[in-house]
mmCIF file of C-alpha atoms in Angstrom:
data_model
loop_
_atom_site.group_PDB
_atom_site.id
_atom_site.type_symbol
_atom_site.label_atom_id
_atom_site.label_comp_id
_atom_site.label_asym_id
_atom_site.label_seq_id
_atom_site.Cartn_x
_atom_site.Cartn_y
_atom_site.Cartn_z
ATOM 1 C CA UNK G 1 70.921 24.037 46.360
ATOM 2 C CA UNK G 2 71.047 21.475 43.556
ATOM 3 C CA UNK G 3 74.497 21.983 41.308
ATOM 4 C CA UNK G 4 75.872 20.082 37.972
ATOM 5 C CA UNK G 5 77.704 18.162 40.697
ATOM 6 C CA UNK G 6 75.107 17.241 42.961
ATOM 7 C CA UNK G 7 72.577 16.524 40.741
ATOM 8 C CA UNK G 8 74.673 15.716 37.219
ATOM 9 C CA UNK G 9 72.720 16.238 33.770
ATOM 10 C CA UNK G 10 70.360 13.378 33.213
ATOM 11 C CA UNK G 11 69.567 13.053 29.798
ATOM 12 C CA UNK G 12 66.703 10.558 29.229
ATOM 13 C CA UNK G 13 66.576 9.118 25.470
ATOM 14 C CA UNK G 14 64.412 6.654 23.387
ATOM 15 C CA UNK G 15 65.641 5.431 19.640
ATOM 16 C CA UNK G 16 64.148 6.841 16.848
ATOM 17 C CA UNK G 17 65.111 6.510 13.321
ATOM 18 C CA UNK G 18 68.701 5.092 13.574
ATOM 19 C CA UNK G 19 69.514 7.783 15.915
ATOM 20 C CA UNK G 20 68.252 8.946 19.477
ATOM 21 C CA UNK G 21 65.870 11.816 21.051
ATOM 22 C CA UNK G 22 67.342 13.093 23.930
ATOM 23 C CA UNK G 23 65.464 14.577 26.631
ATOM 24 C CA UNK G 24 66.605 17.369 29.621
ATOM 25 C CA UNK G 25 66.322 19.815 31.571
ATOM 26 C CA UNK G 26 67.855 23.510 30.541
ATOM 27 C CA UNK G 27 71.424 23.380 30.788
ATOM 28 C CA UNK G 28 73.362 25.800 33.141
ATOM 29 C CA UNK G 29 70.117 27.080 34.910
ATOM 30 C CA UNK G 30 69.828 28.529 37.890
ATOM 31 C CA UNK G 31 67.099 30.298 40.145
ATOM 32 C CA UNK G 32 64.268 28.388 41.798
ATOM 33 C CA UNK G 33 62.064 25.429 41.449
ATOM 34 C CA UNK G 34 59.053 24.147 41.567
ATOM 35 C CA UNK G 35 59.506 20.767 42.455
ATOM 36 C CA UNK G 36 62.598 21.147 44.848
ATOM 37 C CA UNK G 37 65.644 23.271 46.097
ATOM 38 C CA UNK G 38 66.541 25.860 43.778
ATOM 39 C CA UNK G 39 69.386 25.346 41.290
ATOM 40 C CA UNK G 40 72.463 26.407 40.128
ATOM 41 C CA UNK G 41 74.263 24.574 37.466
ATOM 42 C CA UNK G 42 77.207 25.495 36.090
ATOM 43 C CA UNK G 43 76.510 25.888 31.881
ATOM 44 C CA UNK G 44 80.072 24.496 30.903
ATOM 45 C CA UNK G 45 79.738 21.406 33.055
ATOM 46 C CA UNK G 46 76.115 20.443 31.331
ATOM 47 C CA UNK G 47 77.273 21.603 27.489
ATOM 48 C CA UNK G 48 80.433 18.711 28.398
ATOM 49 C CA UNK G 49 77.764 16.439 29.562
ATOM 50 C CA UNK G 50 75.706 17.059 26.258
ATOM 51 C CA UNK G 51 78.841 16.546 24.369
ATOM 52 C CA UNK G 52 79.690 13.363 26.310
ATOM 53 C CA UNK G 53 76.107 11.888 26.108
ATOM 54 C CA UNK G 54 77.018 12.203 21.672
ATOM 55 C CA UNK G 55 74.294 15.237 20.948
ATOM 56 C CA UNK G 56 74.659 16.147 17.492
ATOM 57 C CA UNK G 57 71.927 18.718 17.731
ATOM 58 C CA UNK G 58 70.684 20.631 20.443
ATOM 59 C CA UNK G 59 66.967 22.269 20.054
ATOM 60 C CA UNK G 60 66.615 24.885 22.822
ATOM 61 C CA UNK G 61 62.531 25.733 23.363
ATOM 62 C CA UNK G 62 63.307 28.727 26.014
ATOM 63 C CA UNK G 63 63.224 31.940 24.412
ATOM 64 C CA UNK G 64 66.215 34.480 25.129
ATOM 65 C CA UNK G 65 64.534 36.577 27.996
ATOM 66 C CA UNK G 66 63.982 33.417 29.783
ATOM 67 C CA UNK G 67 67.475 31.854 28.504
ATOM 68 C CA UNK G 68 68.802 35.004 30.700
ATOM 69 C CA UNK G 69 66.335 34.641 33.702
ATOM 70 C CA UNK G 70 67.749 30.951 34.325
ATOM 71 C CA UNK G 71 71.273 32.480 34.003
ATOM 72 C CA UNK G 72 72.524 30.398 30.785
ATOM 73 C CA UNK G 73 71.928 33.803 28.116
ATOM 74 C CA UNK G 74 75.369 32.128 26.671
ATOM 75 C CA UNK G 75 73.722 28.870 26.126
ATOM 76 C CA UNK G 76 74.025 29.021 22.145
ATOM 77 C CA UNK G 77 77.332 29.602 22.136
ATOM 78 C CA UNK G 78 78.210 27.492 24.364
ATOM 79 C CA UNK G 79 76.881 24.662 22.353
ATOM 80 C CA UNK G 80 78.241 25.899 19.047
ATOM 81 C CA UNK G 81 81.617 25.995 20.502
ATOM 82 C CA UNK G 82 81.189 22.309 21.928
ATOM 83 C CA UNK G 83 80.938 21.189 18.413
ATOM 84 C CA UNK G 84 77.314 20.631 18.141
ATOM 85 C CA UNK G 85 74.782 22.116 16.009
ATOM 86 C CA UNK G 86 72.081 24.505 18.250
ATOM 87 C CA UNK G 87 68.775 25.365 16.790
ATOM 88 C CA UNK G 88 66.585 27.679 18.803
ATOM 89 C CA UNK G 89 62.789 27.600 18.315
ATOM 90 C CA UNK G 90 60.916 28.752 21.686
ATOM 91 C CA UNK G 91 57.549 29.102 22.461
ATOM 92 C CA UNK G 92 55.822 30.127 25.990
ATOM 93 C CA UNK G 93 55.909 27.993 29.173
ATOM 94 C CA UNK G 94 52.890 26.136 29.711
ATOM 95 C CA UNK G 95 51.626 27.423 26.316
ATOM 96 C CA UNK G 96 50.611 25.767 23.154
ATOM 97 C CA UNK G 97 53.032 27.055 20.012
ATOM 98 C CA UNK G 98 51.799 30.045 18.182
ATOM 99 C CA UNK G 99 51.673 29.467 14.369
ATOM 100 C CA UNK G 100 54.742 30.907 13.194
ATOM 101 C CA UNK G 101 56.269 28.609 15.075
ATOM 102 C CA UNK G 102 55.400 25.656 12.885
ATOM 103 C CA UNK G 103 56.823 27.378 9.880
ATOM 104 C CA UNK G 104 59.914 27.542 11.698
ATOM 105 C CA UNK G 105 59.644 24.445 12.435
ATOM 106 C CA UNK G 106 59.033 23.178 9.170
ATOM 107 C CA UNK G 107 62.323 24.909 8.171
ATOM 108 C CA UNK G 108 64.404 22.881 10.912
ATOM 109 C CA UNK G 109 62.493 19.697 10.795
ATOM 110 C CA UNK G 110 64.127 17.712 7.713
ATOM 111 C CA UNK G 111 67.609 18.787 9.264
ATOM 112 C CA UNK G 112 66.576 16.907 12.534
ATOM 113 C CA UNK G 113 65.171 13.720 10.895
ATOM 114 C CA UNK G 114 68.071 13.389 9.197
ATOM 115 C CA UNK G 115 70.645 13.614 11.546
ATOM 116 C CA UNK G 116 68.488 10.845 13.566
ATOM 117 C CA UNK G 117 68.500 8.426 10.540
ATOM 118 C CA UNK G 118 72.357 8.722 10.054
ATOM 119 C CA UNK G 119 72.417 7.506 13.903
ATOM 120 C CA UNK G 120 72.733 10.851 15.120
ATOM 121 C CA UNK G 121 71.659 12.125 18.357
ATOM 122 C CA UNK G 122 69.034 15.334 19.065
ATOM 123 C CA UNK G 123 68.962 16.768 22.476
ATOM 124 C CA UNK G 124 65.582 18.687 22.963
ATOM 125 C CA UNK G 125 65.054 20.767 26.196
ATOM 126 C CA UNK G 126 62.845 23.324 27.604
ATOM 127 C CA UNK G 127 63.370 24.961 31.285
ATOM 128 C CA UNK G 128 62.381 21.705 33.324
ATOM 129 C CA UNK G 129 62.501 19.384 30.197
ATOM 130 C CA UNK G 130 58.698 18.612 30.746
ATOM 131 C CA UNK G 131 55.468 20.167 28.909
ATOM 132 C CA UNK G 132 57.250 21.715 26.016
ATOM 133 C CA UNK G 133 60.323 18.894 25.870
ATOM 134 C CA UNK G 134 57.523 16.219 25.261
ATOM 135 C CA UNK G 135 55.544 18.022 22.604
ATOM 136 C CA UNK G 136 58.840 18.616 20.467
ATOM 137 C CA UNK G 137 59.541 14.905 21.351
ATOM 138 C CA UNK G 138 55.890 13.841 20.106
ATOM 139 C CA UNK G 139 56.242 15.717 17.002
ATOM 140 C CA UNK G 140 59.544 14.022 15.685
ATOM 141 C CA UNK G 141 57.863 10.640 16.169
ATOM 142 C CA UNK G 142 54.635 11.524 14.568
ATOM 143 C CA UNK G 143 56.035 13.424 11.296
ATOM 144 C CA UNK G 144 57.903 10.109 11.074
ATOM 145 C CA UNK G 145 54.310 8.013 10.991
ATOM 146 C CA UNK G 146 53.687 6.862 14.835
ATOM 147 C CA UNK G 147 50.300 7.804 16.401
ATOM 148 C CA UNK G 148 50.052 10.760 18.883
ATOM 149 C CA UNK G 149 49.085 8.386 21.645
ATOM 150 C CA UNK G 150 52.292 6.072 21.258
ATOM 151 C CA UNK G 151 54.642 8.363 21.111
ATOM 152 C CA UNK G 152 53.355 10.707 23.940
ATOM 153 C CA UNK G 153 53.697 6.931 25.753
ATOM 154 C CA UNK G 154 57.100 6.117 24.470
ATOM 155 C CA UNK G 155 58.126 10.218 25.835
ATOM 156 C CA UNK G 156 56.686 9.402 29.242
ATOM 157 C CA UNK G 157 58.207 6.185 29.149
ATOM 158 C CA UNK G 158 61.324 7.889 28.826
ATOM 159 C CA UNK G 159 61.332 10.713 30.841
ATOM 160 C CA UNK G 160 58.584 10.120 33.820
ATOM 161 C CA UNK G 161 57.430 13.155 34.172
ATOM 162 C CA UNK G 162 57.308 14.557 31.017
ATOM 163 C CA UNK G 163 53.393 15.288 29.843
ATOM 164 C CA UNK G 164 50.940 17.614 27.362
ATOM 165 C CA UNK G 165 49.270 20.292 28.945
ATOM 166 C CA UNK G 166 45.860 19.968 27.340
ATOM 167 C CA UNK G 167 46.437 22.790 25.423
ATOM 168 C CA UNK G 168 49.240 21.954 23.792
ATOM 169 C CA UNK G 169 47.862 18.334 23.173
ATOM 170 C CA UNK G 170 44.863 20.197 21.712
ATOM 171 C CA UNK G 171 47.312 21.986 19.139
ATOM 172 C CA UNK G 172 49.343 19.045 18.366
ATOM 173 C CA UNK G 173 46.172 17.330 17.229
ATOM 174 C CA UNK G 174 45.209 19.990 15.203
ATOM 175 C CA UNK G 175 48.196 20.535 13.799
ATOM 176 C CA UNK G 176 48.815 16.635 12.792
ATOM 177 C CA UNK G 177 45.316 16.479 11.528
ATOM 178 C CA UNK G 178 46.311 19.862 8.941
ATOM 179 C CA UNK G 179 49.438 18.136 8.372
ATOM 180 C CA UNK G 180 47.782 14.513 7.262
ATOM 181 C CA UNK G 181 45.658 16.688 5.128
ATOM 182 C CA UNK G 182 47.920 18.122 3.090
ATOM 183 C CA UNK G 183 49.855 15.070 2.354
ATOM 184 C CA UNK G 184 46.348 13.446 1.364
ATOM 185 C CA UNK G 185 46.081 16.541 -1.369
ATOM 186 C CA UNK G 186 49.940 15.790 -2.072
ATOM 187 C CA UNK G 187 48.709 12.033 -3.267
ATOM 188 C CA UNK G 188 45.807 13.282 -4.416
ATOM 189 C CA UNK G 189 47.119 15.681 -6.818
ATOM 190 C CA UNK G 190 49.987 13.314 -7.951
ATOM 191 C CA UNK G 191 46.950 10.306 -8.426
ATOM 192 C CA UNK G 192 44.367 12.300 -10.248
ATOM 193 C CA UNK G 193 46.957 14.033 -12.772
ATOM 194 C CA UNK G 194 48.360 10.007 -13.295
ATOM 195 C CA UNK G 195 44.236 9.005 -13.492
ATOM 196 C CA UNK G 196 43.477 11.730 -16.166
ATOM 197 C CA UNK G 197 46.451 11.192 -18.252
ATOM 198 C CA UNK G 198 45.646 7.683 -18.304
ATOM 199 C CA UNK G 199 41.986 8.247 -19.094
ATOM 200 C CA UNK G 200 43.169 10.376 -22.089
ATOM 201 C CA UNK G 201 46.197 8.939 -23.624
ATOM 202 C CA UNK G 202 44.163 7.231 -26.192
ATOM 203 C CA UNK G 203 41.890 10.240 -27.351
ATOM 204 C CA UNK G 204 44.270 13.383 -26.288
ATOM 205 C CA UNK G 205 44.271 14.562 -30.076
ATOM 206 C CA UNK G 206 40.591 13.045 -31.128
ATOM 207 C CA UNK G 207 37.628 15.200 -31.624
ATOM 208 C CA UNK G 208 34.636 14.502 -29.335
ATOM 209 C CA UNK G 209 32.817 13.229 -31.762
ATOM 210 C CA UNK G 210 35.633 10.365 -32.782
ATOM 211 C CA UNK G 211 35.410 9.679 -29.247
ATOM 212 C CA UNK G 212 31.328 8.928 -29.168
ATOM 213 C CA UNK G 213 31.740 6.817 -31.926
ATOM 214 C CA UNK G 214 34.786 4.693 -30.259
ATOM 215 C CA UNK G 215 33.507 4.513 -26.558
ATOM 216 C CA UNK G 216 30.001 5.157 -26.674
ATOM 217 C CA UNK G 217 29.567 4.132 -23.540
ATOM 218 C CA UNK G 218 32.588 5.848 -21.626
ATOM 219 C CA UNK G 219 36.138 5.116 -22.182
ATOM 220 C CA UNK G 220 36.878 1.578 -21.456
ATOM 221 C CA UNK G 221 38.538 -0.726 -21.002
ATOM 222 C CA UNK G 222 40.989 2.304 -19.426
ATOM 223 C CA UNK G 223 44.733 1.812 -20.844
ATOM 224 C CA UNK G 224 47.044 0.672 -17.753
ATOM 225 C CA UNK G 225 50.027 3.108 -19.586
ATOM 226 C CA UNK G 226 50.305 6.288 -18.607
ATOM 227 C CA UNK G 227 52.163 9.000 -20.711
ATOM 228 C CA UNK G 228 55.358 11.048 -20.508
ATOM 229 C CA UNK G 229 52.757 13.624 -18.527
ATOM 230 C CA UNK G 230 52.661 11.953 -15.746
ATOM 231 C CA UNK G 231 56.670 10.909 -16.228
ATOM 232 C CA UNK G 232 57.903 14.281 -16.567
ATOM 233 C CA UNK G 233 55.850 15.089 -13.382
ATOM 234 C CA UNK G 234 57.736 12.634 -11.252
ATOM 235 C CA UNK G 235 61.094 13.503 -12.507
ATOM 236 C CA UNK G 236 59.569 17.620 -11.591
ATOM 237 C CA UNK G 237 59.091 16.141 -8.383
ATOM 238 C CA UNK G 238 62.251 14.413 -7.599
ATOM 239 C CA UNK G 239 64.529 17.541 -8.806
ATOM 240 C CA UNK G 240 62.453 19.824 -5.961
ATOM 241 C CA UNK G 241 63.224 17.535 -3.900
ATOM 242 C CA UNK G 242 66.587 16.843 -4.409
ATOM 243 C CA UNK G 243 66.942 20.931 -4.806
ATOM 244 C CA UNK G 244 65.650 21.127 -1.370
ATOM 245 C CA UNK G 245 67.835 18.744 0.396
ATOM 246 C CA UNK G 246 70.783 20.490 -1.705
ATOM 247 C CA UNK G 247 69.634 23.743 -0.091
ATOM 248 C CA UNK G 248 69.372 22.440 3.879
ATOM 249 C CA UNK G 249 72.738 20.726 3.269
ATOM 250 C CA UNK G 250 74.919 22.953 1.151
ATOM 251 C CA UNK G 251 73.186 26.540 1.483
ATOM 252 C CA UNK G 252 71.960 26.462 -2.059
ATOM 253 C CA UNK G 253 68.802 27.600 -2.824
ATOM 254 C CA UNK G 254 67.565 27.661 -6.972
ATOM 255 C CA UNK G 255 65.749 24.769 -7.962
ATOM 256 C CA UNK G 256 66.017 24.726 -11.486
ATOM 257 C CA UNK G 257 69.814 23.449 -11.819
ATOM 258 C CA UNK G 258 68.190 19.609 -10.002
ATOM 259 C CA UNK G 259 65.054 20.038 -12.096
ATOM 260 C CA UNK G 260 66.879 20.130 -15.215
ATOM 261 C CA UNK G 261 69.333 17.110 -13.805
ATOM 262 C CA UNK G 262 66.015 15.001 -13.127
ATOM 263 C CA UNK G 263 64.740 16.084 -16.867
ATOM 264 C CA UNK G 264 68.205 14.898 -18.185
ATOM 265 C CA UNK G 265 67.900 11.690 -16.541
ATOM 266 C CA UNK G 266 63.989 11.348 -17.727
ATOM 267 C CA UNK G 267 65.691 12.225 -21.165
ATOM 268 C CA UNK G 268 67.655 8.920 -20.724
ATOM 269 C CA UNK G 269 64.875 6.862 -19.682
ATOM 270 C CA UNK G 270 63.459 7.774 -23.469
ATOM 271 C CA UNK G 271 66.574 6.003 -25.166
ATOM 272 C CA UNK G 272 67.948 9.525 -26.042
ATOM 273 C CA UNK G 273 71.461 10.120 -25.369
ATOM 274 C CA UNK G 274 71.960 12.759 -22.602
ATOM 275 C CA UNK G 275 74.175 16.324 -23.771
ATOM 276 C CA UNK G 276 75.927 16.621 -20.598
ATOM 277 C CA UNK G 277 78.142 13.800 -19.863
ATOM 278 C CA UNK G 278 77.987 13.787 -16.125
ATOM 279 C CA UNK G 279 74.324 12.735 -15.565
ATOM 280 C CA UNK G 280 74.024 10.601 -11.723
ATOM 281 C CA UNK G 281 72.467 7.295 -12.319
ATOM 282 C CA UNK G 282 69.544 6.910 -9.040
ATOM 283 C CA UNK G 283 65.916 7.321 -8.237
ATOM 284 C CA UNK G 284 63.422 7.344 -10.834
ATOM 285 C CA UNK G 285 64.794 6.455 -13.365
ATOM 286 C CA UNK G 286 65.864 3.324 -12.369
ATOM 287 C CA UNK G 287 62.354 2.418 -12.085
ATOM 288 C CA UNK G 288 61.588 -0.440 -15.009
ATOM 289 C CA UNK G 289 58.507 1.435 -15.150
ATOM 290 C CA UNK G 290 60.244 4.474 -16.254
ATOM 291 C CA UNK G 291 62.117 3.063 -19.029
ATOM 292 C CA UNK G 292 59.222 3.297 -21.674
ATOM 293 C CA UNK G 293 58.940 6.090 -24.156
ATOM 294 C CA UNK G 294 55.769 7.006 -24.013
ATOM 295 C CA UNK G 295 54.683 10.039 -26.974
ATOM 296 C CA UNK G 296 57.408 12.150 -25.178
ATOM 297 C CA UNK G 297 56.681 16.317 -26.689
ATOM 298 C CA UNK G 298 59.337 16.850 -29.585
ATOM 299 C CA UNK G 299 59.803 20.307 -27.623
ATOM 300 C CA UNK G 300 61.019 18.600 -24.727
ATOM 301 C CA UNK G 301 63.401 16.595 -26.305
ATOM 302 C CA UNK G 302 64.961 18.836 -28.304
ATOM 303 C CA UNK G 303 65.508 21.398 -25.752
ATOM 304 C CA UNK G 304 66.743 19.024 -23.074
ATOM 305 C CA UNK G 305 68.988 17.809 -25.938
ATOM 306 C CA UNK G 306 70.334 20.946 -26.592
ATOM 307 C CA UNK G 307 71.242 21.429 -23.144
ATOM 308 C CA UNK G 308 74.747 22.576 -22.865
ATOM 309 C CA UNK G 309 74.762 23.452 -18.632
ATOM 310 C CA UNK G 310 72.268 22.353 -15.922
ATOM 311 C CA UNK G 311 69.660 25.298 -15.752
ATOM 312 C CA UNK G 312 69.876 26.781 -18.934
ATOM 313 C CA UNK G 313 67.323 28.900 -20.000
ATOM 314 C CA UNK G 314 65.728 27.745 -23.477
ATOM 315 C CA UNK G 315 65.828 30.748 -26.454
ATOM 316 C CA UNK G 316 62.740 28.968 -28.399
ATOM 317 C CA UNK G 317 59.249 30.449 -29.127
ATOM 318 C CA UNK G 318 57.769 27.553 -27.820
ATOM 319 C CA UNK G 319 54.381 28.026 -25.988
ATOM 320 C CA UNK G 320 53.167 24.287 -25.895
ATOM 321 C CA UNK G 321 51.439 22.831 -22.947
ATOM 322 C CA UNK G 322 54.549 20.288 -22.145
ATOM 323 C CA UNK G 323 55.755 22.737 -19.689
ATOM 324 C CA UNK G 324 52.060 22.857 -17.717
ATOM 325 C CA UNK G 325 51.757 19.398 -18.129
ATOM 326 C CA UNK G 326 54.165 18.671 -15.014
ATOM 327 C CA UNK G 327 54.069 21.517 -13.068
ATOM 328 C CA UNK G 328 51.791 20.145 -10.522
ATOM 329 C CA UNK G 329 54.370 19.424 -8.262
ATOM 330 C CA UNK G 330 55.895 23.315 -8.105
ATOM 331 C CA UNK G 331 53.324 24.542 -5.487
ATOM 332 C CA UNK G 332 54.103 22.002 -2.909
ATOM 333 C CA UNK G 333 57.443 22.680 -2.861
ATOM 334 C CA UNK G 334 57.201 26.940 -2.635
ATOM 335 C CA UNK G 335 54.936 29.256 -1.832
ATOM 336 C CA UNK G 336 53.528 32.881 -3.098
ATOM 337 C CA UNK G 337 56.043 34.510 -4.734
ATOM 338 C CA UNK G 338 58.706 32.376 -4.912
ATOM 339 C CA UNK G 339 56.432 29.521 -6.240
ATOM 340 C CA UNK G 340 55.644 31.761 -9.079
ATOM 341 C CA UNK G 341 59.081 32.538 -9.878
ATOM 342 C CA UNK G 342 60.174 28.732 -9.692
ATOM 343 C CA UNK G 343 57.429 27.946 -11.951
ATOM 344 C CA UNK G 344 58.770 30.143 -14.615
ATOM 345 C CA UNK G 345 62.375 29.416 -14.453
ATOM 346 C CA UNK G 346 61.155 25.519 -14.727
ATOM 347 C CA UNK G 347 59.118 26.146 -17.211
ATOM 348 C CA UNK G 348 61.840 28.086 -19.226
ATOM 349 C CA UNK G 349 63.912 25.009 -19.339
ATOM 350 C CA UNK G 350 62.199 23.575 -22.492
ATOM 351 C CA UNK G 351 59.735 26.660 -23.434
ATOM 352 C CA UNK G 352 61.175 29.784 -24.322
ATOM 353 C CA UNK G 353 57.731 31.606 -24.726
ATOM 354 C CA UNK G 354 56.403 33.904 -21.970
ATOM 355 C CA UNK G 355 53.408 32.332 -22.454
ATOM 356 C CA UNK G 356 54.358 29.049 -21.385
ATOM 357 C CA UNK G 357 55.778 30.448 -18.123
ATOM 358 C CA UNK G 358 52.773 32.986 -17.355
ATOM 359 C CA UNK G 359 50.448 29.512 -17.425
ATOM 360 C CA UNK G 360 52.677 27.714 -15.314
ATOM 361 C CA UNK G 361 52.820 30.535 -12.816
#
């Protein structure tokens, strides 16, 4: 019989980030093994051991019938009451995930990465701290830019045993492949909106036959400048995201109240003064190449300058394209409904028409 005193938690680790992966078997279990005498490990002993080893986070892959099998049902608890944040996020033994599983995933991920570049620690486990431990393992290192191959190395480096089945190598593949696709359409979308409004911030308001005359033979030489479009799409971008790192961190969900911050600081960038005083200096607009004014919409100006609260909904009749202009970056950032409803509350922050926020959505 194999106890937390014979056999003590070993936690095997490798740096990543600032912080550190942890690697282990499930704490507290009990029942047989596969590879030796059965155990039975006592679940306060192994959450100390956690707590000693510095886990900030512990991911638990087991699901709750098999949590209560190996005799540690308590195990979330136990962990919360340790101090230490537990996220639980199983899938089957020997099994590849199933695809919900990556959208919860997706929902825990940022939490983990940034624990590990503050220097903290994650713990990940699974029953033996094998098949399932090592894909979880895999999948921090890759979302963070290493290649599948090296990090499954720098895992079995780690922790010896520790391995893909080939179906779940098979899935994590896939799944990185999807994932590297979408972030090419992310760039994609972000460089072909900058391309076109730089191919047409010379002859926006021409008539196709004033441009014939003045580039008969295509528009060149192209402009290098591109116009507040593309601007007011970056700062659209930087409010989601700062709106969703407000939500993980403070419970706060509504995007509009960091979208209209970013638009405020864009505002700034154009040499207008800014209605609410307490505008944060950072990001984009500290970029030189932000701090042009480049044909900024009189719409957008004078709603943002009328802005007497972050969020505010605008009362004009405005139905301008200024609000469509950046609103490329809304999809990325939500989905199906509440995509459409972010879209119109964003748009809403300098166009008070419906029609402005029905093309947005």
């Amino acid at each position: 019989m194999r106890t937390s005193v014979s056999h003590p938690l070993q936690i095997d680790a490798f740096a990543l980030a600032t912080g550190q992966v942890g690697m282990t078997l499930c704490p507290g279990r009990k029942g047989r093994s596969l590879t030796g005498p059965a155990w039975d490990r006592d679940l306060a002993t192994d959450v100390t051991a956690l707590r000693a080893w510095g886990a900030d986070i512990v991911v638990t892959l087991v699901d709750t019938d098999e949590l209560s099998l190996l005799g540690c049902a308590d195990l979330g608890d136990a962990v919360v009451r340790a101090g230490m944040e537990w996220f639980h996020i199983p899938f089957p033994d020997t099994k590849a995930p199933h695809d919900d599983w990556h959208l919860a995933w997706r929902e825990i991920s940022p939490r983990l990465h940034r624990a590990l570049e503050e220097g903290g620690k994650v713990l990940v486990h699974c029953k033996a701290g094998l098949e399932r431990t090592a894909l979880v393992a895999t999948l921090l290192q890759c979302e963070r830019g290493e290649r599948m191959e090296q990090a499954l190395r720098r895992v079995t480096e780690a922790r010896r045993h520790a391995r893909l089945l080939p179906a779940q190598e098979r899935w994590l593949s896939a799944r990185l492949r999807e994932d590297d696709l979408r972030r090419r359409r992310m760039r994609g979308a972000f460089f072909g909106g900058a391309m076109g409004d730089i191919l047409g911030a010379e002859i926006e308001f021409w008539s196709l036959d004033q441009i014939r005359r003045r580039f008969p033979h295509g528009v060149v030489p192209i402009t290098r400048d591109f116009t507040d479009d593309t601007q007011m799409t970056l700062f659209t971008a930087e409010g989601l995201l700062c709106g969703q790192v407000r939500g993980e961190t403070r419970g706060i969900g509504t995007l509009e109240g960091p979208v209209h911050h970013a638009y405020l600081r864009w505002l700034l960038t154009q040499g207008e003064p800014a209605p609410i005083t307490h505008i944060e200096s950072f990001g984009l607009m500290l970029d030189p190449r932000m701090q042009k004014r480049r044909a900024p919409g009189m719409t957008c100006l004078s709603a943002l300058s009328a802005a007497e609260y972050f969020g505010q909904q605008q009362r004009n009749v405005s139905k301008g394209c200024g609000s469509l202009m950046r609103s490329v970056p809304l999809p990325l950032f939500r989905r199906d409904r509440e995509a459409l409803i972010s879209a119109q509350d964003i748009s809403g922050l300098t166009h008070g028409h419906q029609t402005a926020a029905d093309s947005c959505a």
